[in-house]
Amino acid sequence: MRRLLAAGACALALAGCAPADPPAEAPAASDATPETSADSPTTEPSTPAVAGPAVPTGADAVAADDLFVAGLRAGAVEFADPETMVILGRGICAELQQGAPVIAEVDAVTTGSGGKWDQGAAGAIVGSAIGAYCPEFRALLPN
């Protein structure tokens, strides 16, 4: 647990170096109200759509990827391919944006590694992903 906390703190320290992304603009709401009749039932989605920040592109994406990989190295996470790790990190944030709990992501990384990463390494990966790609979830990391 101490290693997980240290990894998360390390990721947060590195996250402070990331360029600030402007918040994504929400689409303008339409003034038109959809018409419904008593004969046609309205259905609501089973899960609400969560709008996350815009995916960085160009230089911002490279900076975020570099920040993520630096966080992994600072957390002493062993990995062979930075590109594969970037895909993993972005996927972690996509899952968080869909409502997955942080601990579920740590467990998924641990399980998905087939024994390569323990909870501490998985915590460093998730913490680094949050610091680089989805800092809006920093409050969910342990102090």
Coordinates of N, CA, C and O in Angstrom, one line a residue:
M1 N 0.8 -1.2 0.0 CA 0.0 0.0 0.0 C 0.9 1.3 0.0 O 0.5 2.2 -0.7
R2 N 2.0 1.2 0.8 CA 2.9 2.4 0.8 C 3.4 2.6 -0.6 O 3.6 3.8 -1.0
R3 N 3.7 1.6 -1.3 CA 4.3 1.7 -2.6 C 3.3 2.4 -3.6 O 3.6 3.2 -4.4
L4 N 2.0 2.0 -3.4 CA 1.0 2.5 -4.2 C 0.8 4.0 -3.9 O 0.7 4.8 -4.9
L5 N 0.8 4.4 -2.7 CA 0.7 5.8 -2.3 C 1.9 6.6 -2.8 O 1.7 7.7 -3.3
A6 N 3.1 6.0 -2.7 CA 4.3 6.7 -3.2 C 4.2 6.9 -4.7 O 4.5 8.0 -5.2
A7 N 3.7 5.9 -5.4 CA 3.6 6.0 -6.9 C 2.6 7.0 -7.3 O 2.8 7.8 -8.2
G8 N 1.5 7.1 -6.6 CA 0.5 8.1 -6.8 C 1.0 9.5 -6.6 O 0.7 10.4 -7.3
A9 N 1.7 9.6 -5.5 CA 2.3 11.0 -5.1 C 3.3 11.4 -6.2 O 3.3 12.6 -6.6
C10 N 4.1 10.4 -6.7 CA 5.1 10.7 -7.7 C 4.4 11.2 -9.0 O 4.8 12.1 -9.6
A11 N 3.3 10.5 -9.3 CA 2.6 10.8 -10.5 C 2.0 12.2 -10.4 O 2.0 13.0 -11.3
L12 N 1.5 12.5 -9.2 CA 0.9 13.9 -9.0 C 2.0 15.0 -9.1 O 1.7 16.0 -9.6
A13 N 3.1 14.7 -8.6 CA 4.2 15.7 -8.7 C 4.6 15.9 -10.1 O 4.8 17.1 -10.5
L14 N 4.7 14.9 -10.9 CA 5.0 15.0 -12.3 C 3.8 15.7 -13.0 O 4.1 16.4 -14.0
A15 N 2.6 15.4 -12.6 CA 1.5 16.0 -13.3 C 1.5 17.5 -13.2 O 0.9 18.2 -14.1
G16 N 2.1 18.1 -12.2 CA 2.2 19.5 -12.1 C 3.0 20.1 -13.2 O 2.9 21.4 -13.4
C17 N 3.7 19.4 -13.9 CA 4.6 19.9 -15.0 C 3.8 19.9 -16.3 O 4.3 20.4 -17.3
A18 N 2.6 19.3 -16.3 CA 1.9 19.2 -17.6 C 1.3 20.6 -18.0 O 0.9 21.4 -17.1
P19 N 1.2 20.8 -19.3 CA 0.6 22.1 -19.7 C -0.9 22.0 -19.4 O -1.5 21.0 -19.5
A20 N -1.4 23.1 -19.0 CA -2.9 23.2 -18.7 C -3.7 23.1 -20.0 O -3.4 23.9 -20.9
D21 N -4.6 22.2 -20.0 CA -5.5 22.1 -21.1 C -6.7 22.9 -20.9 O -7.3 22.8 -19.8
P22 N -7.2 23.7 -21.8 CA -8.4 24.4 -21.6 C -9.6 23.4 -21.5 O -9.5 22.3 -22.2
P23 N -10.6 23.7 -20.7 CA -11.7 22.8 -20.7 C -12.4 22.7 -22.0 O -12.5 23.6 -22.8
A24 N -12.9 21.5 -22.2 CA -13.6 21.2 -23.5 C -15.0 22.0 -23.4 O -15.6 22.0 -22.4
E25 N -15.3 22.6 -24.6 CA -16.6 23.3 -24.6 C -17.7 22.3 -24.9 O -17.6 21.4 -25.7
A26 N -18.8 22.5 -24.1 CA -20.0 21.7 -24.3 C -20.7 22.2 -25.5 O -20.7 23.4 -25.8
P27 N -21.4 21.3 -26.2 CA -22.1 21.7 -27.4 C -23.3 22.6 -26.9 O -23.8 22.4 -25.8
A28 N -23.6 23.6 -27.7 CA -24.7 24.5 -27.4 C -26.0 23.7 -27.3 O -26.3 22.9 -28.2
A29 N -26.8 24.0 -26.3 CA -28.1 23.4 -26.2 C -29.1 24.0 -27.2 O -29.1 25.2 -27.4
S30 N -29.9 23.2 -27.7 CA -30.9 23.6 -28.7 C -32.1 24.1 -27.9 O -32.5 23.6 -26.9
D31 N -32.7 25.2 -28.5 CA -33.9 25.7 -27.9 C -35.2 24.9 -28.2 O -36.2 25.0 -27.6
A32 N -35.0 24.1 -29.2 CA -36.1 23.3 -29.7 C -36.4 22.1 -28.7 O -35.4 21.4 -28.3
T33 N -37.6 21.9 -28.3 CA -38.0 20.8 -27.4 C -38.5 19.7 -28.3 O -39.4 20.0 -29.1
P34 N -38.0 18.5 -28.1 CA -38.6 17.4 -28.9 C -40.0 17.2 -28.5 O -40.4 17.3 -27.4
E35 N -40.8 16.9 -29.6 CA -42.2 16.7 -29.3 C -42.4 15.2 -29.0 O -41.8 14.3 -29.6
T36 N -43.2 15.0 -28.0 CA -43.6 13.6 -27.6 C -45.1 13.5 -27.5 O -45.8 14.5 -27.2
S37 N -45.6 12.4 -27.7 CA -47.0 12.2 -27.5 C -47.3 11.1 -26.5 O -46.4 10.4 -26.1
A38 N -48.5 11.1 -26.0 CA -48.8 10.1 -25.0 C -48.6 8.7 -25.5 O -48.5 7.7 -24.7
D39 N -48.8 8.5 -26.8 CA -48.7 7.2 -27.4 C -47.2 6.7 -27.5 O -47.0 5.5 -27.7
S40 N -46.3 7.6 -27.6 CA -44.9 7.2 -27.8 C -44.1 7.4 -26.5 O -43.9 8.5 -26.0
P41 N -43.7 6.3 -25.9 CA -42.9 6.4 -24.6 C -41.6 7.0 -24.9 O -41.0 6.8 -25.9
T42 N -41.1 7.7 -23.9 CA -39.8 8.3 -24.0 C -38.8 7.3 -23.3 O -39.2 6.8 -22.3
T43 N -37.7 7.2 -23.9 CA -36.7 6.3 -23.2 C -35.5 7.2 -22.9 O -35.1 8.0 -23.7
E44 N -34.9 6.9 -21.8 CA -33.7 7.6 -21.4 C -32.5 6.6 -21.5 O -32.7 5.4 -21.2
P45 N -31.3 7.1 -21.8 CA -30.2 6.2 -21.8 C -30.0 5.6 -20.4 O -30.2 6.2 -19.4
S46 N -29.5 4.3 -20.4 CA -29.3 3.6 -19.1 C -28.2 4.2 -18.3 O -28.1 4.2 -17.1
T47 N -27.2 4.8 -19.0 CA -26.1 5.4 -18.4 C -25.9 6.8 -19.0 O -25.9 6.9 -20.2
P48 N -25.7 7.8 -18.2 CA -25.6 9.1 -18.7 C -24.2 9.3 -19.5 O -23.2 8.6 -19.1
A49 N -24.2 10.0 -20.5 CA -23.0 10.3 -21.2 C -22.1 11.2 -20.4 O -22.6 12.2 -19.9
V50 N -20.9 10.9 -20.3 CA -19.9 11.7 -19.6 C -19.0 12.4 -20.6 O -18.3 11.7 -21.4
A51 N -19.0 13.7 -20.6 CA -18.2 14.5 -21.5 C -16.8 14.7 -20.8 O -16.8 15.3 -19.8
G52 N -15.8 14.2 -21.3 CA -14.5 14.4 -20.8 C -13.7 15.5 -21.5 O -14.3 16.1 -22.4
P53 N -12.5 15.8 -21.1 CA -11.8 16.8 -21.8 C -11.4 16.3 -23.2 O -11.4 15.2 -23.5
A54 N -11.2 17.3 -24.0 CA -10.8 17.0 -25.4 C -9.5 16.2 -25.4 O -8.6 16.5 -24.6
V55 N -9.4 15.3 -26.3 CA -8.2 14.5 -26.4 C -7.1 15.4 -27.0 O -7.3 16.1 -28.0
P56 N -5.9 15.5 -26.3 CA -4.9 16.4 -26.8 C -4.4 15.9 -28.2 O -4.4 14.7 -28.5
T57 N -4.0 16.9 -29.0 CA -3.4 16.6 -30.3 C -2.1 17.3 -30.5 O -1.8 18.2 -29.7
G58 N -1.4 16.9 -31.5 CA -0.2 17.6 -31.8 C 0.8 17.7 -30.7 O 1.1 16.7 -30.0
A59 N 1.4 18.8 -30.4 CA 2.4 19.0 -29.4 C 1.9 18.7 -28.0 O 2.6 18.1 -27.2
D60 N 0.6 19.0 -27.7 CA 0.0 18.7 -26.4 C 0.0 17.2 -26.2 O 0.2 16.7 -25.1
A61 N -0.4 16.4 -27.2 CA -0.4 15.0 -27.1 C 1.0 14.4 -26.8 O 1.2 13.5 -26.0
V62 N 2.0 14.9 -27.5 CA 3.4 14.5 -27.3 C 3.8 14.8 -25.9 O 4.4 14.0 -25.2
A63 N 3.5 16.0 -25.4 CA 3.8 16.4 -24.0 C 3.1 15.5 -23.0 O 3.8 15.1 -22.0
A64 N 1.9 15.2 -23.2 CA 1.1 14.3 -22.3 C 1.7 12.9 -22.3 O 1.9 12.3 -21.3
D65 N 2.1 12.4 -23.5 CA 2.7 11.1 -23.6 C 4.0 11.0 -22.9 O 4.3 10.1 -22.2
D66 N 4.8 12.1 -23.1 CA 6.1 12.1 -22.5 C 6.0 12.2 -21.0 O 6.7 11.6 -20.2
L67 N 5.0 13.0 -20.5 CA 4.8 13.1 -19.0 C 4.4 11.7 -18.5 O 4.8 11.3 -17.4
F68 N 3.5 11.0 -19.2 CA 3.1 9.7 -18.7 C 4.2 8.7 -18.6 O 4.4 8.0 -17.6
V69 N 5.1 8.6 -19.7 CA 6.2 7.7 -19.7 C 7.2 8.1 -18.6 O 7.8 7.2 -17.9
A70 N 7.4 9.4 -18.4 CA 8.3 9.9 -17.3 C 7.8 9.4 -16.0 O 8.5 9.0 -15.1
G71 N 6.5 9.5 -15.8 CA 5.8 9.0 -14.5 C 6.0 7.6 -14.3 O 6.3 7.1 -13.2
L72 N 6.0 6.8 -15.4 CA 6.2 5.3 -15.2 C 7.6 5.1 -14.8 O 7.9 4.2 -13.9
R73 N 8.5 5.8 -15.4 CA 10.0 5.6 -15.1 C 10.2 6.0 -13.7 O 11.0 5.3 -12.9
A74 N 9.6 7.1 -13.2 CA 9.8 7.6 -11.9 C 9.2 6.6 -10.9 O 9.7 6.5 -9.8
G75 N 8.2 5.9 -11.3 CA 7.5 4.9 -10.4 C 8.2 3.5 -10.5 O 7.7 2.6 -9.9
A76 N 9.3 3.5 -11.3 CA 10.0 2.2 -11.4 C 9.2 1.1 -12.1 O 9.4 -0.1 -11.7
V77 N 8.3 1.5 -13.0 CA 7.5 0.5 -13.7 C 8.3 -0.1 -14.8 O 8.8 0.7 -15.6
E78 N 8.4 -1.4 -14.9 CA 9.2 -2.0 -16.0 C 8.2 -2.2 -17.2 O 7.1 -2.7 -17.0
F79 N 8.7 -1.7 -18.3 CA 7.9 -1.9 -19.6 C 8.9 -1.9 -20.7 O 10.0 -1.3 -20.7
A80 N 8.5 -2.5 -21.8 CA 9.3 -2.6 -23.0 C 9.0 -1.6 -24.1 O 9.9 -1.1 -24.7
D81 N 7.7 -1.3 -24.3 CA 7.3 -0.5 -25.4 C 6.5 0.7 -24.9 O 5.3 0.6 -24.5
P82 N 7.1 1.9 -25.0 CA 6.4 3.1 -24.5 C 5.0 3.3 -25.3 O 4.1 3.8 -24.7
E83 N 5.0 3.0 -26.5 CA 3.7 3.2 -27.3 C 2.6 2.4 -26.8 O 1.5 2.8 -26.7
T84 N 2.9 1.1 -26.4 CA 1.9 0.3 -25.8 C 1.4 0.8 -24.5 O 0.2 0.8 -24.1
M85 N 2.3 1.4 -23.7 CA 2.0 1.9 -22.4 C 1.1 3.2 -22.6 O 0.2 3.4 -21.8
V86 N 1.4 4.0 -23.6 CA 0.6 5.2 -23.9 C -0.8 4.8 -24.2 O -1.8 5.4 -23.7
I87 N -1.0 3.7 -25.0 CA -2.3 3.2 -25.3 C -3.0 2.8 -24.0 O -4.2 3.1 -23.8
L88 N -2.3 2.1 -23.1 CA -2.9 1.7 -21.8 C -3.3 2.9 -21.0 O -4.4 2.9 -20.4
G89 N -2.4 3.9 -20.9 CA -2.7 5.0 -20.1 C -3.9 5.8 -20.6 O -4.8 6.2 -19.8
R90 N -4.0 6.0 -21.9 CA -5.2 6.7 -22.4 C -6.4 5.8 -22.2 O -7.5 6.4 -21.9
G91 N -6.3 4.5 -22.3 CA -7.5 3.6 -22.0 C -7.9 3.7 -20.6 O -9.1 3.7 -20.3
I92 N -7.0 3.9 -19.7 CA -7.3 4.0 -18.2 C -8.2 5.2 -18.1 O -9.3 5.2 -17.4
C93 N -7.8 6.3 -18.6 CA -8.6 7.6 -18.5 C -9.9 7.5 -19.2 O -10.9 8.0 -18.7
A94 N -10.0 6.8 -20.3 CA -11.3 6.6 -21.0 C -12.2 5.8 -20.0 O -13.4 6.1 -19.9
E95 N -11.7 4.8 -19.3 CA -12.5 4.0 -18.4 C -13.0 4.9 -17.2 O -14.1 4.8 -16.8
L96 N -12.1 5.7 -16.7 CA -12.4 6.6 -15.6 C -13.5 7.5 -16.0 O -14.5 7.8 -15.3
Q97 N -13.4 8.0 -17.2 CA -14.4 9.0 -17.7 C -15.8 8.3 -17.9 O -16.8 9.0 -17.9
Q98 N -15.8 7.0 -18.0 CA -17.0 6.2 -18.1 C -17.6 5.8 -16.7 O -18.6 5.1 -16.7
G99 N -16.9 6.2 -15.7 CA -17.3 5.9 -14.3 C -16.6 4.8 -13.6 O -17.1 4.5 -12.5
A100 N -15.6 4.2 -14.2 CA -14.9 3.1 -13.5 C -14.2 3.7 -12.2 O -13.6 4.8 -12.3
P101 N -14.2 3.0 -11.1 CA -13.5 3.4 -9.9 C -12.0 3.2 -10.2 O -11.5 2.3 -10.9
V102 N -11.2 4.1 -9.5 CA -9.7 4.0 -9.7 C -9.2 2.6 -9.2 O -8.4 2.0 -9.9
I103 N -9.7 2.1 -8.1 CA -9.2 0.8 -7.6 C -9.5 -0.3 -8.6 O -8.7 -1.2 -8.8
A104 N -10.6 -0.2 -9.4 CA -11.0 -1.2 -10.4 C -9.9 -1.1 -11.5 O -9.6 -2.1 -12.1
E105 N -9.5 0.1 -11.8 CA -8.4 0.2 -12.9 C -7.1 -0.3 -12.4 O -6.4 -1.0 -13.2
V106 N -6.8 -0.1 -11.1 CA -5.5 -0.7 -10.6 C -5.6 -2.2 -10.6 O -4.7 -2.9 -11.1
D107 N -6.8 -2.7 -10.2 CA -7.0 -4.2 -10.3 C -6.9 -4.7 -11.7 O -6.3 -5.8 -11.9
A108 N -7.5 -4.0 -12.6 CA -7.5 -4.5 -14.0 C -6.1 -4.5 -14.6 O -5.7 -5.4 -15.4
V109 N -5.3 -3.5 -14.3 CA -3.9 -3.4 -14.7 C -3.1 -4.6 -14.1 O -2.4 -5.3 -14.8
T110 N -3.3 -4.8 -12.8 CA -2.6 -5.9 -12.2 C -3.0 -7.3 -12.8 O -2.1 -8.1 -13.2
T111 N -4.3 -7.5 -13.0 CA -4.8 -8.8 -13.5 C -4.4 -8.9 -15.0 O -3.9 -9.9 -15.5
G112 N -4.5 -7.8 -15.8 CA -4.2 -7.8 -17.2 C -2.7 -8.0 -17.5 O -2.4 -8.5 -18.6
S113 N -1.9 -7.8 -16.5 CA -0.5 -7.9 -16.8 C 0.0 -9.4 -16.6 O 1.2 -9.7 -16.9
G114 N -0.9 -10.2 -16.2 CA -0.5 -11.6 -16.1 C 0.6 -11.9 -15.1 O 1.4 -12.8 -15.2
G115 N 0.6 -11.1 -14.0 CA 1.6 -11.2 -13.0 C 2.8 -10.4 -13.1 O 3.7 -10.4 -12.2
K116 N 3.0 -9.6 -14.2 CA 4.1 -8.8 -14.4 C 4.1 -7.6 -13.4 O 5.2 -7.2 -12.9
W117 N 3.0 -7.0 -13.2 CA 2.9 -5.8 -12.3 C 2.1 -6.1 -11.1 O 1.0 -6.6 -11.2
D118 N 2.6 -5.8 -9.9 CA 1.9 -5.9 -8.7 C 1.0 -4.7 -8.5 O 1.0 -3.8 -9.3
Q119 N 0.3 -4.6 -7.3 CA -0.5 -3.4 -7.1 C 0.2 -2.1 -7.1 O -0.3 -1.1 -7.5
G120 N 1.5 -2.1 -6.6 CA 2.3 -0.9 -6.6 C 2.6 -0.4 -7.9 O 2.4 0.8 -8.2
A121 N 3.0 -1.3 -8.8 CA 3.3 -0.9 -10.2 C 2.0 -0.5 -10.9 O 2.0 0.5 -11.7
A122 N 0.9 -1.2 -10.7 CA -0.4 -0.8 -11.3 C -0.8 0.5 -10.8 O -1.3 1.3 -11.6
G123 N -0.6 0.8 -9.5 CA -1.0 2.1 -9.0 C -0.2 3.2 -9.6 O -0.7 4.3 -9.9
A124 N 1.1 2.9 -9.9 CA 2.0 3.9 -10.5 C 1.5 4.2 -11.9 O 1.5 5.3 -12.4
I125 N 1.1 3.2 -12.6 CA 0.6 3.3 -14.0 C -0.7 4.1 -14.0 O -0.9 5.1 -14.8
V126 N -1.7 3.8 -13.1 CA -2.9 4.5 -13.1 C -2.7 5.9 -12.6 O -3.2 6.9 -13.2
G127 N -1.8 6.2 -11.6 CA -1.5 7.5 -11.2 C -0.9 8.3 -12.2 O -1.2 9.5 -12.4
S128 N 0.0 7.7 -13.0 CA 0.7 8.5 -14.1 C -0.3 8.8 -15.2 O -0.2 9.9 -15.8
A129 N -1.2 7.9 -15.5 CA -2.2 8.1 -16.5 C -3.1 9.3 -16.1 O -3.4 10.2 -16.9
I130 N -3.5 9.3 -14.8 CA -4.3 10.4 -14.4 C -3.6 11.7 -14.5 O -4.1 12.7 -14.9
G131 N -2.3 11.7 -14.0 CA -1.5 12.9 -14.1 C -1.3 13.5 -15.5 O -1.3 14.7 -15.7
A132 N -1.2 12.6 -16.4 CA -0.8 13.0 -17.8 C -2.1 13.3 -18.6 O -2.1 14.2 -19.4
Y133 N -3.1 12.4 -18.5 CA -4.2 12.4 -19.5 C -5.5 12.9 -18.9 O -6.4 13.4 -19.7
C134 N -5.7 12.7 -17.6 CA -7.1 13.1 -17.1 C -6.9 13.6 -15.6 O -7.4 13.0 -14.7
P135 N -6.3 14.7 -15.5 CA -6.0 15.3 -14.2 C -7.3 15.7 -13.4 O -7.2 15.9 -12.2
E136 N -8.4 15.7 -14.1 CA -9.7 16.0 -13.4 C -10.0 14.9 -12.3 O -10.8 15.1 -11.5
F137 N -9.3 13.7 -12.4 CA -9.5 12.6 -11.5 C -8.5 12.6 -10.4 O -8.4 11.6 -9.6
R138 N -7.6 13.6 -10.3 CA -6.6 13.6 -9.2 C -7.1 13.4 -7.8 O -6.5 12.8 -7.0
A139 N -8.3 14.0 -7.6 CA -8.9 13.9 -6.2 C -9.2 12.5 -5.8 O -9.4 12.2 -4.7
L140 N -9.3 11.6 -6.8 CA -9.6 10.2 -6.5 C -8.4 9.4 -6.1 O -8.6 8.3 -5.6
L141 N -7.2 10.0 -6.2 CA -6.0 9.2 -5.8 C -5.8 9.4 -4.3 O -6.2 10.4 -3.7
P142 N -5.3 8.3 -3.7 CA -5.0 8.4 -2.2 C -4.0 9.5 -1.9 O -3.1 9.8 -2.7
N143 N -4.1 10.1 -0.8 CA -3.2 11.2 -0.4 C -1.9 10.6 0.1 O -1.7 9.6 0.7

